[in-house]
Coordinates of C-alpha atoms in Angstrom, one line a residue:
Chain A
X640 CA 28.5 -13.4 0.2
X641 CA 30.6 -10.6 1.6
X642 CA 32.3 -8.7 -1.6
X643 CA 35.3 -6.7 -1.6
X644 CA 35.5 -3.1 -0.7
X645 CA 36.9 -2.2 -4.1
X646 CA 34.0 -4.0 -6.1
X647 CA 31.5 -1.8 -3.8
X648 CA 32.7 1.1 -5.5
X649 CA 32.0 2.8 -8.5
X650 CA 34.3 1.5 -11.4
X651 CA 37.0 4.0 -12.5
X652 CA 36.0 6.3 -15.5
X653 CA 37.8 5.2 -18.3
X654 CA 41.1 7.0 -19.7
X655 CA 41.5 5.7 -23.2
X656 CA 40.0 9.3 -25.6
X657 CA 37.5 7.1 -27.6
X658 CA 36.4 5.4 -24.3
X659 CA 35.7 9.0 -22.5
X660 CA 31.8 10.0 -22.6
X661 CA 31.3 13.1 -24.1
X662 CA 30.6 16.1 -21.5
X663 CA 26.5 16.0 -22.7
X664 CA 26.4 11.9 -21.9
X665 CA 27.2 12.2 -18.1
X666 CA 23.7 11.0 -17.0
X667 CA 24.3 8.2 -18.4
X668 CA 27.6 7.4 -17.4
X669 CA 25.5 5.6 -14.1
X670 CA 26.5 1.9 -14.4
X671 CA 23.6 -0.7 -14.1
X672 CA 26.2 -3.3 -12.9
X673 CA 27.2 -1.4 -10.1
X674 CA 23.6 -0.3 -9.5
X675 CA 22.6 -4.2 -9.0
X676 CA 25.8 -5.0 -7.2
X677 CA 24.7 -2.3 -5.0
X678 CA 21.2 -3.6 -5.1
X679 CA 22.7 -7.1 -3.7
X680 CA 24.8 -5.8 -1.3
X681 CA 21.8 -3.6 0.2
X682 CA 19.7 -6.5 0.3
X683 CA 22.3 -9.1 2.6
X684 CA 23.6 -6.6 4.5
X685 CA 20.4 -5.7 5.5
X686 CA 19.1 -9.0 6.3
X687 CA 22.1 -9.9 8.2
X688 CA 21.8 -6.3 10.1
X689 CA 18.3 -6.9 10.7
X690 CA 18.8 -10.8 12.1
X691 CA 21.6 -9.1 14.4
X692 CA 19.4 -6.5 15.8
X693 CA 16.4 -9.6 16.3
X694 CA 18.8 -11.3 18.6
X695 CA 19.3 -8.4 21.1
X696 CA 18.1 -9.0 23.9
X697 CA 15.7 -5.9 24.1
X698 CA 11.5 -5.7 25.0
X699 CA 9.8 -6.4 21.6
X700 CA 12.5 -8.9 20.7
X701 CA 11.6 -11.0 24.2
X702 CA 7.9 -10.6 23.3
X703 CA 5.9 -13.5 21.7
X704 CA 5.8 -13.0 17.7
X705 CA 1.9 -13.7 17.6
X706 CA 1.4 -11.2 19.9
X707 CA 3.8 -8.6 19.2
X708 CA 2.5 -9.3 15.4
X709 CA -1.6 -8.8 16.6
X710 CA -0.2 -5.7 18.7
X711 CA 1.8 -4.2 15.9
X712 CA -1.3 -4.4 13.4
X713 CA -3.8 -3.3 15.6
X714 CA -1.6 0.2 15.8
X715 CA -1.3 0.2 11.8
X716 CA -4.6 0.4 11.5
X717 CA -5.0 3.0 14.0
X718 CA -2.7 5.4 12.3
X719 CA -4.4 4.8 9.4
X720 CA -7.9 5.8 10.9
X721 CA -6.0 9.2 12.7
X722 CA -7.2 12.4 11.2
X723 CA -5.5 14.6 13.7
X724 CA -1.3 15.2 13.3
X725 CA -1.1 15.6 16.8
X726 CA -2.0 12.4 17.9
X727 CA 0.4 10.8 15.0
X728 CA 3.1 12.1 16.1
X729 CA 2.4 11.7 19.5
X730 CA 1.5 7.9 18.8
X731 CA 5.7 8.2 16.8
X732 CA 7.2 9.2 20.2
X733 CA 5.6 6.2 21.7
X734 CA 7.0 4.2 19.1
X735 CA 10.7 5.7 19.1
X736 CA 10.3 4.9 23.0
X737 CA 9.5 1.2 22.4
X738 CA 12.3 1.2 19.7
X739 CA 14.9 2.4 22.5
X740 CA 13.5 -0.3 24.8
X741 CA 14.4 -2.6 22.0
X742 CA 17.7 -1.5 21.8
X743 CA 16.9 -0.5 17.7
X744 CA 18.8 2.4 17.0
X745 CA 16.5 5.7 16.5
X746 CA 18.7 7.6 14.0
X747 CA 18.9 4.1 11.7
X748 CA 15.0 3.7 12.3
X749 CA 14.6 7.4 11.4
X750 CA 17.3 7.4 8.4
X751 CA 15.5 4.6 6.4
X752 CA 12.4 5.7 6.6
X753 CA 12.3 9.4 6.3
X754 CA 14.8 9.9 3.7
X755 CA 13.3 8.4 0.9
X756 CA 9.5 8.1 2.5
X757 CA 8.4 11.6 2.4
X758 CA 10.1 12.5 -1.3
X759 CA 8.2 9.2 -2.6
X760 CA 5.1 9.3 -1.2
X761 CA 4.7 13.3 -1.9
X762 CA 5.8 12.7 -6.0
X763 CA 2.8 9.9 -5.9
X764 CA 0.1 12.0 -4.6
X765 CA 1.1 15.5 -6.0
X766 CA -1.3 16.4 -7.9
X767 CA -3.5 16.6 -5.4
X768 CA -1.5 19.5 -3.7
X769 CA -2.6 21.7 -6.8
X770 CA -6.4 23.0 -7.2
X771 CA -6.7 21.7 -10.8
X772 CA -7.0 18.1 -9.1
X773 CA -8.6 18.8 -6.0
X774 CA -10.7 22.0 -5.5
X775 CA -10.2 24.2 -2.2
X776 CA -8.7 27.1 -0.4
X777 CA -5.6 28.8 -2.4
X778 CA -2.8 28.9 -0.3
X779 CA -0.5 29.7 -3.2
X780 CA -1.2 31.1 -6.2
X781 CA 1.9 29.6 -8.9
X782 CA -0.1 31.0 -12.4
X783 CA -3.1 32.7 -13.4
X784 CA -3.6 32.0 -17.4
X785 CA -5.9 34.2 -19.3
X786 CA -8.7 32.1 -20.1
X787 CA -9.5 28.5 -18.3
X788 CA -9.2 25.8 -20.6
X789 CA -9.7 22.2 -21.5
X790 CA -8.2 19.3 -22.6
X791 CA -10.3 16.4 -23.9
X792 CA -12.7 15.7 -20.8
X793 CA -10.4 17.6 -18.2
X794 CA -11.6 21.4 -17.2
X795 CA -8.4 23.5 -15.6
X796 CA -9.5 26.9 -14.4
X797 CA -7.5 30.0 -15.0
X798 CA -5.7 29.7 -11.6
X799 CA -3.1 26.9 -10.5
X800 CA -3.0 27.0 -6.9
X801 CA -1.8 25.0 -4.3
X802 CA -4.7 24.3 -2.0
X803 CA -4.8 24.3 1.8
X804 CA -6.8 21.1 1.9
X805 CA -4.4 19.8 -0.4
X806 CA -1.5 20.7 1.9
X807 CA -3.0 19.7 5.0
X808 CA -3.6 16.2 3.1
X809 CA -0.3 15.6 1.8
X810 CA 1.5 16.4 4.9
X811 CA -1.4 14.1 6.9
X812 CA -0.6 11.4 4.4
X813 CA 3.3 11.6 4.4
X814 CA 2.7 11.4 8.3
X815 CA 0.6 8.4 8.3
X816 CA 3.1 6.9 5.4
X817 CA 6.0 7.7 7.7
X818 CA 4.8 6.1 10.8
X819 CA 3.0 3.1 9.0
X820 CA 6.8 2.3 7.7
X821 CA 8.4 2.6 11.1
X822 CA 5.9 0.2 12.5
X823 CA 6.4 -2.3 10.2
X824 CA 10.1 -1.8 9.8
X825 CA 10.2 -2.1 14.0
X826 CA 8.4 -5.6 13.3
X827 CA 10.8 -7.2 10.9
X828 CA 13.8 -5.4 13.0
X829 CA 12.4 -7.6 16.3
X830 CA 11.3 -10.4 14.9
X831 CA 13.4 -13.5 13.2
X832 CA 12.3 -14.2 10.0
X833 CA 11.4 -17.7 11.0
X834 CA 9.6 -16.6 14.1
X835 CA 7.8 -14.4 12.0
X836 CA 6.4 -17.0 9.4
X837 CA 5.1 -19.2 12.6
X838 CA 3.4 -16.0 14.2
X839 CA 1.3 -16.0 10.3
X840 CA 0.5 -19.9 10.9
X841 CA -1.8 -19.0 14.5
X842 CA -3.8 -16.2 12.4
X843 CA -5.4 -18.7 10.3
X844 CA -2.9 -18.4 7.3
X845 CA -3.2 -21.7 4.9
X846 CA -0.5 -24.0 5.8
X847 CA 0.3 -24.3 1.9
X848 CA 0.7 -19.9 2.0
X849 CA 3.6 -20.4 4.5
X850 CA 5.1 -22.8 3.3
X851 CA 5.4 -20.8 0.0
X852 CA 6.8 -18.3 2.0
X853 CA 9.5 -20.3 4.0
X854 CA 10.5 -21.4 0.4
X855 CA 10.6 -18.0 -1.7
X856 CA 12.3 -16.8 1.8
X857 CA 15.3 -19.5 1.3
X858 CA 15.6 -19.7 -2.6
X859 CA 16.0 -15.4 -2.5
X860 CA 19.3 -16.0 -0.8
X861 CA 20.5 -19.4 -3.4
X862 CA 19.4 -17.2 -6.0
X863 CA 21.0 -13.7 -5.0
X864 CA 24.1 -15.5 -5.0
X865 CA 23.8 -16.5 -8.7
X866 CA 23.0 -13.2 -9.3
X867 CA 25.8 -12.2 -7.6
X868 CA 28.5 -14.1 -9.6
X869 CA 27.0 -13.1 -12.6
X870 CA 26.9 -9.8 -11.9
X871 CA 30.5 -10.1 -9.8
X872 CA 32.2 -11.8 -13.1
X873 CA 30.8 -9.0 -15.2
X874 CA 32.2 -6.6 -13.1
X875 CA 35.7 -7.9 -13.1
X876 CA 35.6 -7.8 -16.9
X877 CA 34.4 -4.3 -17.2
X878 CA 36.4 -1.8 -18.4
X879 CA 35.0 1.1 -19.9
X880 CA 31.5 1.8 -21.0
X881 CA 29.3 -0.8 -22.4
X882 CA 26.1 0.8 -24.8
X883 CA 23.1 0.9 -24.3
X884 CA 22.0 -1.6 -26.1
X885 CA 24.6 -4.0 -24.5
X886 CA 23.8 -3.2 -21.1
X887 CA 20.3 -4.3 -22.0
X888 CA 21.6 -7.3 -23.8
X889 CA 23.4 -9.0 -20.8
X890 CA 20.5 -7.8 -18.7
X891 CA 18.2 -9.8 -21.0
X892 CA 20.6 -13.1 -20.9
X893 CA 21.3 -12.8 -17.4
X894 CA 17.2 -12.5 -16.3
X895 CA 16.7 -16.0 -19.0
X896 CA 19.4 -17.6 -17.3
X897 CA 18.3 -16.8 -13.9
X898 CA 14.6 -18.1 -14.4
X899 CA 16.3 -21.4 -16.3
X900 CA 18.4 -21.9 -13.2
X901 CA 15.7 -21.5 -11.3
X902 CA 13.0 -24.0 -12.8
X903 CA 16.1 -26.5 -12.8
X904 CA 16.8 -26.0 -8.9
X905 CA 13.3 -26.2 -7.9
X906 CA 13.2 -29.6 -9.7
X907 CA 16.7 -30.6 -7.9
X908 CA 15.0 -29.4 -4.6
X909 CA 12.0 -31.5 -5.2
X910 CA 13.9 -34.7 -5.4
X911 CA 16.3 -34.4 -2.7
X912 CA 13.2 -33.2 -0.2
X913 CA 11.3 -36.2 -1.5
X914 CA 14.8 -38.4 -0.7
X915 CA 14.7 -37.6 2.8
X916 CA 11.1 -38.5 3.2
X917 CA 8.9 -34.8 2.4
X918 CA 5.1 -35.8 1.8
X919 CA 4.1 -31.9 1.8
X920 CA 4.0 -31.3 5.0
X921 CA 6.5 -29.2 7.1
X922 CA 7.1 -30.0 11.0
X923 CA 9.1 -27.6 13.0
X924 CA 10.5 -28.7 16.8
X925 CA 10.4 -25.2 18.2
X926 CA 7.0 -24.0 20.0
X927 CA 6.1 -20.7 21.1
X928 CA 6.1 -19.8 25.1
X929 CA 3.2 -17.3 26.2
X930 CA 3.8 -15.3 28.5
X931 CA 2.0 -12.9 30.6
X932 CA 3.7 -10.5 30.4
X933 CA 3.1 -10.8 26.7
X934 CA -0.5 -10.5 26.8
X935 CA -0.3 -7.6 29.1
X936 CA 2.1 -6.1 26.1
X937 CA -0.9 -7.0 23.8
X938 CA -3.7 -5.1 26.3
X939 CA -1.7 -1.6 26.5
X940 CA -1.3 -1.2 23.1
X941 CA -4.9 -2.7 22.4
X942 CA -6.0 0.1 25.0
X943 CA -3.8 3.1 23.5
X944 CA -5.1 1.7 19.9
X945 CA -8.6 2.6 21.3
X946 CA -7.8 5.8 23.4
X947 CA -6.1 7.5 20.5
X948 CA -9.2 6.6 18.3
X949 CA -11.4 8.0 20.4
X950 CA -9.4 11.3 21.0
X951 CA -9.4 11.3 17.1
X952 CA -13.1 11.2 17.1
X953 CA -13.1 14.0 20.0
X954 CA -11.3 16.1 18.1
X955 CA -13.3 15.9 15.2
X956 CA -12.5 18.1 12.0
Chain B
X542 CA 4.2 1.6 -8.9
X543 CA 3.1 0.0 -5.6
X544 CA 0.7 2.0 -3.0
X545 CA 2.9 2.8 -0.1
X546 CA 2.1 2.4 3.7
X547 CA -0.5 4.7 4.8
X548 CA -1.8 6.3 1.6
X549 CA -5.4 4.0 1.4
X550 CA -8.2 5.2 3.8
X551 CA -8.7 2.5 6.2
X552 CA -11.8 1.5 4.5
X553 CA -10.6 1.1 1.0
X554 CA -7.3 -0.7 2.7
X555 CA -10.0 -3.4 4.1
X556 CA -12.0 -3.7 1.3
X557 CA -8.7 -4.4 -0.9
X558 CA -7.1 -6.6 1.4
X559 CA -10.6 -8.8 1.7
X560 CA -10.7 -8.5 -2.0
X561 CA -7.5 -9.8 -2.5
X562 CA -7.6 -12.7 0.4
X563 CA -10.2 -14.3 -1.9
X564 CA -7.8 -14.6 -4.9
X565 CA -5.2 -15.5 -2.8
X566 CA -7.1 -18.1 -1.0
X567 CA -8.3 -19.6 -4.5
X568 CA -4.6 -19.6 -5.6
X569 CA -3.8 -21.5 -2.6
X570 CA -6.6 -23.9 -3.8
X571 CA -5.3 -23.8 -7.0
X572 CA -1.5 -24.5 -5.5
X573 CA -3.1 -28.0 -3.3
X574 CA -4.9 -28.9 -6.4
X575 CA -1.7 -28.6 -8.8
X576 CA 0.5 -30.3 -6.4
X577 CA -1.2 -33.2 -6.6
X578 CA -0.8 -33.4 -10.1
X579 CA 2.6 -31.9 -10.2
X580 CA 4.4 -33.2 -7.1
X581 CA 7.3 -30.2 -7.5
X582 CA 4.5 -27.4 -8.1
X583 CA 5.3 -26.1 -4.2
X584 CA 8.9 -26.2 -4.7
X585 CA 8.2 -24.6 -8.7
X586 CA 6.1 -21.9 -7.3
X587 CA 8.6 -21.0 -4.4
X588 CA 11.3 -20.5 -6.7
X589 CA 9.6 -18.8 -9.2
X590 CA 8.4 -16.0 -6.6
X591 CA 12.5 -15.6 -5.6
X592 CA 13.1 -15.6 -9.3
X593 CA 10.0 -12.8 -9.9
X594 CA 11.3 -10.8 -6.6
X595 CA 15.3 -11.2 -7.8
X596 CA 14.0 -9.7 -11.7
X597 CA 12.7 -6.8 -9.6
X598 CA 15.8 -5.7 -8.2
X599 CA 17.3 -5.7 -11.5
X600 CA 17.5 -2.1 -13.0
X601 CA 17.2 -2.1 -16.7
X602 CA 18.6 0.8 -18.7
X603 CA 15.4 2.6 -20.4
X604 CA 16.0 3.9 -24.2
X605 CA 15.4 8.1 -24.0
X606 CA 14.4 8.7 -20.4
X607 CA 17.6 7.7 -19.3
X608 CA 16.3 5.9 -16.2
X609 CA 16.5 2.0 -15.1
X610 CA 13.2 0.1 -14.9
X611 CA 12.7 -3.1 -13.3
X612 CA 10.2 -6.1 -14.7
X613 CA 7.3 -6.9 -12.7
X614 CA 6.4 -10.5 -13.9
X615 CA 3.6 -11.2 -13.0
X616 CA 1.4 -11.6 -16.5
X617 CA 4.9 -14.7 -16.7
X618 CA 4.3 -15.9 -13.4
X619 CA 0.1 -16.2 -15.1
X620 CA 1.4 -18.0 -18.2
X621 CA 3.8 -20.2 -16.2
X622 CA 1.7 -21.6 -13.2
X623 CA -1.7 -20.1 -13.8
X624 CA -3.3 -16.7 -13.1
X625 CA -4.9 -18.0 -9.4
X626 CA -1.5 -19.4 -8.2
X627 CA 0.0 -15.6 -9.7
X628 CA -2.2 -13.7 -6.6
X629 CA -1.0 -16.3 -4.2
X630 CA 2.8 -15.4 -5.4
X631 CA 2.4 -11.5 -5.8
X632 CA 1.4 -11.4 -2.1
X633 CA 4.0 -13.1 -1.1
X634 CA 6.5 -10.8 -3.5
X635 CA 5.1 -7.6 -2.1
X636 CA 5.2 -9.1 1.1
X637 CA 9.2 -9.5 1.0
X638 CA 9.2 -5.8 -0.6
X639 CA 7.6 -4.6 2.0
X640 CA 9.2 -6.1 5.0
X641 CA 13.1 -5.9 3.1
X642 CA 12.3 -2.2 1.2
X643 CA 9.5 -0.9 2.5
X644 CA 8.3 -0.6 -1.1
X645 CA 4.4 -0.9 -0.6
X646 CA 3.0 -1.9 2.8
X647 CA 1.3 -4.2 4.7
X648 CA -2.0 -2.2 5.2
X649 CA -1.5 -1.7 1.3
X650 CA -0.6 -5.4 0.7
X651 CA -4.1 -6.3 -0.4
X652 CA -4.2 -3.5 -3.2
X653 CA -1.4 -4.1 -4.8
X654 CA -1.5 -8.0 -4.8
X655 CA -5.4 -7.1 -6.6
X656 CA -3.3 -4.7 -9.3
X657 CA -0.5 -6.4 -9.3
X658 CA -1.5 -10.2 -8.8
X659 CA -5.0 -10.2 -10.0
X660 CA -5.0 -7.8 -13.1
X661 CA -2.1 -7.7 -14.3
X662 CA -1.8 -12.1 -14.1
X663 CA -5.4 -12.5 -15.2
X664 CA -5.1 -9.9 -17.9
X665 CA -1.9 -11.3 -19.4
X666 CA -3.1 -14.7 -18.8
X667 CA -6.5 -14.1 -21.1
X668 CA -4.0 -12.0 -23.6
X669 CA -1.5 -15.2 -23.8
X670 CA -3.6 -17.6 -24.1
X671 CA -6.2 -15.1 -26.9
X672 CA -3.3 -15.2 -28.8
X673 CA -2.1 -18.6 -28.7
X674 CA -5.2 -19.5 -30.2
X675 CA -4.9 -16.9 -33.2
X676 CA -1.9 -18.8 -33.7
X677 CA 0.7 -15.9 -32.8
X678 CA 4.7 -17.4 -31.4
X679 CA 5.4 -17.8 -28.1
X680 CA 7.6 -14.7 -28.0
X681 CA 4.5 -12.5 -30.1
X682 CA 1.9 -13.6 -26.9
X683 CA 4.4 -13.3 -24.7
X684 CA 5.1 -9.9 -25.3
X685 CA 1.6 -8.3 -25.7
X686 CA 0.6 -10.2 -22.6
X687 CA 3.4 -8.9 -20.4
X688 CA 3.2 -5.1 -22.1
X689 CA -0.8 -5.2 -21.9
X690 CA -0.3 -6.8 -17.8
X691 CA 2.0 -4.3 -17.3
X692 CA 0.0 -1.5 -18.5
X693 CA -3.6 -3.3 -16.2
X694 CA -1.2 -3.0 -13.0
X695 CA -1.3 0.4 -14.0
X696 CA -4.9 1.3 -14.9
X697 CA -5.7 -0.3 -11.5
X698 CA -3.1 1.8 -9.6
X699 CA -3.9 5.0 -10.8
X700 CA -8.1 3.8 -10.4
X701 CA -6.9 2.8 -6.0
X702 CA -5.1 6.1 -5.9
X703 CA -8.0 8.1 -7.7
X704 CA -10.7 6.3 -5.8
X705 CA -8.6 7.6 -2.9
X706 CA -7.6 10.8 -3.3
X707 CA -10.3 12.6 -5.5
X708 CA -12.6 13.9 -2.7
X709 CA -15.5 15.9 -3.8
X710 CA -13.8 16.1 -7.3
X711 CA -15.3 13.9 -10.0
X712 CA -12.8 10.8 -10.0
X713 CA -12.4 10.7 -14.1
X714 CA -10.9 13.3 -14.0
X715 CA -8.3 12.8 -11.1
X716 CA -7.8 9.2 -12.8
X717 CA -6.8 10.7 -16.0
X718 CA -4.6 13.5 -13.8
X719 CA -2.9 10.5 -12.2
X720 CA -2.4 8.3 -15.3
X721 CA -1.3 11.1 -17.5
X722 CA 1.6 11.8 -15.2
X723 CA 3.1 8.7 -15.2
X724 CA 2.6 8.2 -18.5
X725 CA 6.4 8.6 -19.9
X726 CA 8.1 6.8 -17.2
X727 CA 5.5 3.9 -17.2
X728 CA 4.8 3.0 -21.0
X729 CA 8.6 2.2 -21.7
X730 CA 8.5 -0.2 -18.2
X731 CA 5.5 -2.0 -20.2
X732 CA 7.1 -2.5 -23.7
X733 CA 10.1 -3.7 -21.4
X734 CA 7.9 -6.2 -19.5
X735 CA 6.5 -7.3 -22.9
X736 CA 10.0 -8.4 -24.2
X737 CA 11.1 -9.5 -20.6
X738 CA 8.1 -12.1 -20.7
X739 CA 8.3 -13.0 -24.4
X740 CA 12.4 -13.7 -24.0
X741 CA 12.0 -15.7 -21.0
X742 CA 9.6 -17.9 -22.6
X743 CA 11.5 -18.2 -25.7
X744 CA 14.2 -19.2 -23.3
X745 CA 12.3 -21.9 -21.5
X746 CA 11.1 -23.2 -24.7
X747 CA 14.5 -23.7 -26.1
X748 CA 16.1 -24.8 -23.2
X749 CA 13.6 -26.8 -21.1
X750 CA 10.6 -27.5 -23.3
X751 CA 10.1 -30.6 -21.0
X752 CA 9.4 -27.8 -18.3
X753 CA 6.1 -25.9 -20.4
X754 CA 4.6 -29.3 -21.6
X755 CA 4.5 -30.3 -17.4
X756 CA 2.5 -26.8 -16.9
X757 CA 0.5 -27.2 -19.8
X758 CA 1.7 -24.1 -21.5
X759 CA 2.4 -26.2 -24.4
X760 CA 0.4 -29.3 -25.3
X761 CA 1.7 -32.6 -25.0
X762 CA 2.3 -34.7 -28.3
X763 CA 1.9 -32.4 -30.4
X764 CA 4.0 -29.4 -29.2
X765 CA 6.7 -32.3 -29.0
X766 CA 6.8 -32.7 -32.6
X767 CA 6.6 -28.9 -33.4
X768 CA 9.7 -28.2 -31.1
X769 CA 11.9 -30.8 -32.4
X770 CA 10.8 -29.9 -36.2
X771 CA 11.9 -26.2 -35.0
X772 CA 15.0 -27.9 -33.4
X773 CA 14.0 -26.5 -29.8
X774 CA 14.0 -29.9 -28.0
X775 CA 17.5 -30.4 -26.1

């Protein structure tokens, strides 16, 4: 799975003059090979990064996946039901504590999610910053026109402003984005895949859902390496620029082939599962061990769930 | 366009998430029922969700904006093994997102799986199937039903986020605020997901017809006969 250094690069530019791009094209000199190659190489490398980091022996990773699952959704929901930034980012240093305990590191748990988080989640809500979306207090004034004016059904007043309540909202919201993320990426940092789709069977998850799940799970990594070749075989033929509309074309052929060699593989993994005896049903050997300490894990955060939402209630606002 | 961790009020997040459960628990229904019939449905349906989560991380070049898009694929997953089995798949897609990307969320899971999973498959499924009847090509249904799909996951996005965000502010109008500004990136990512759902089928059809007859996407005998007359049969 592991591809050269060299092939994780950008390709070189090409030399030959009718090759070259013009100045005015270098936007579009980004090569979607390299961009799924890259895509690929993310993908593993973070799988096999996060498996390493679930076999540390650190506090959430010892804890009991159904509990450490019930204990991590019982504080998403309580940052979603925070109104008060405060207590978010209090409830954060908690979390960056239980993440050190866990031996994940803080500046990767803060790298992937507050680099690309806050930029996303603030383009998705943005025009509710402005007054022309959501009425309040101007904060900022950008333009006054002459007149207000409309368009179709939609009424803009003279004034574009930023608003206060629509700051205050945006920055609550990126906060609640931000931490929802970190708990959920702390979960899936802890937790072995496998572990992970047993915890789902106890919470009353249809047998048939994970078994889905345990499936889509493996054929991701028989597919990605398909992908990969194709992609890897492409790559070692490059050389220069393709068009546009060849880019699109191999895209197109390689996205058919994929689905064609996937309907034929899930009919070659039917038959060799029903050779060695499947009936539908999947038995694992493995059981889970509570512990006490476990449950006691599961009562603090079950207790600071409910002390920060009553605090957030206190508050009021 | 997926609704990231944290953006839904608790509420709305709840009332999504039961909202979607129900679809996806029909679709797992759906997925006993079928496998019964079909014994490699299970197996079908597991690869199918790698293949639709694979297609996703595959940037297409966009004509004009000079961007990549990626294929959602769910209005093919509705053609292919039914519009119930498509919620029961998109959870499990976003699910993978979530956890692998963090594209989406899991307190977010259960609106996105209704955009994603339940309009945009039942959508393209009714649009598919419309047209089959009117007589129009596999590749002709195949492409209004992904494009059409594509653009329902959006109506529905920009109606959660609205519902969301729009306050004391009549919500029409912070709908059309919303879908207006992502209007240029999003209509070329439909026409995409059109042709993306009306080549695969084309594909299928001339490479395993066997494979559309088994999930009734083509009928028996007779779509036999038509695909050998149109030399499509291997």
């Amino acid at each position: 799975m592991d591809l050269p250094l060299w092939l994780q690069k950008n390709s070189p530019l090409p030399t030959t003059p009718s090759l070259v791009a013009s100045p005015s094209s270098k936007k579009k000199r980004s090569n979607f090979i390299q961009k799924t190659l890259e895509g690929v190489i993310h993908f593993v490398q973070e799988s096999i990064y996060s498996e390493e980091i679930a076999l540390r022996p650190g506090f959430l990773q010892t804890m009991d996946p159904r509990l450490k699952f019930l204990a991590i959704f019982l504080l998403l929901i309580t940052v979603n039901l925070l109104r008060h930034l405060p207590l978010l980012w209090g409830l954060y240093f908690g979390i960056l504590i239980l993440a050190a305990l866990s031996k994940v590191p803080s500046r990767f748990l803060i790298q992937r999610v507050w680099l690309v988080i806050p930029l996303f989640t603030g383009l998705m809500v943005l025009p509710s910053l402005f007054n022309w979306v959501r009425p309040g207090d101007p904060l900022w004034l950008l333009w006054t026109f002459s007149t207000p004016f409309q368009i179709g059904p939609l009424h803009f007043p003279a004034e574009l402003s930023i608003t206060r309540q629509g700051f205050e909202g945006e920055v609550l919201l990126i906060s609640r984005v931000g931490i929802s993320v970190t708990l959920a990426v702390l979960l899936t940092l802890t937790t072995r895949w496998n572990n992970l789709l047993r915890a789902l069977r106890t919470f009353f998850v249809p047998k048939i859902f994970i078994v889905t799940l345990e499936m889509t799970y493996r054929y991701i990594f028989v597919l990605i390496t398909l992908m990969e070749d194709m992609f890897f075989a492409r790559k070692s033929r490059d050389a220069g620029q393709s068009s546009g509309a060849e880019q699109r074309r191999f895209v197109g052929s390689s996205i058919a082939h994929l689905f064609g060699k996937s309907l034929q593989m899930s009919e070659e993994v039917y038959t060799s599962m029903a050779a060695r005896g499947y009936t539908g049903e999947i038995h694992t050997l493995q059981k889970f061990q509570l512990r006490w300490v476990d449950v006691f894990s599961l009562g603090v955060s079950l207790m600071a769930c409910l002390t920060l939402y009553a605090a957030d209630k206190v508050l009021g606002g | 366009m997926h609704i990231a961790e944290g953006m839904l009020p608790a509420p709305y997040a709840i009332g999504y998430w039961i909202g979607a459960a129900t679809f996806v628990a029909a679709g797992a229904k759906s997925l006993a029922k079928k496998s019964r019939e079909i014994p490699m449905m299970k197996q079908l349906t597991g690869v199918m969700t790698a293949g639709i989560f694979l297609v996703s991380l595959l940037p297409i070049p966009v004509p004009m904006t000079g961007t990549c898009s990626h294929p959602g694929g769910t209005p093919l997953g509705a053609i292919l093994l039914g519009p119930a089995i498509t919620a029961l798949m998109s959870i499990i897609a976003l699910l993978f997102q979530a956890l692998f990307f963090s594209h989406g969320g899991l307190t977010t899971l259960g609106a996105n799986t209704l955009t994603m999973g339940v309009f945009g498959g039942w959508i393209g499924w009714a649009l598919f199937w419309g047209l089959r009847r009117l007589k129009f090509t596999l590749f002709w249904s195949g492409f209004v039903a992904g494009m059409i799909g594509d653009i329902a996951i959006y109506v529905g996005t920009s109606t959660q986020l609205a519902l969301a965000i729009h306050g004391t502010h009549p919500f029409g109008e912070v709908f059309l605020a919303i879908f207006t500004v992502f209007i240029p990136t999003q209509w070329p990512l439909a026409i995409l997901e059109g042709i993306f759902t009306g080549l695969v089928l084309k594909y299928i059809a001339e490479h395993r017809p066997d494979i559309l007859i088994l999930l009734h996407v083509l009928p028996s005998s007779a779509s036999r006969a038509e695909l050998s007359e149109r030399g499509m049969t291997r």
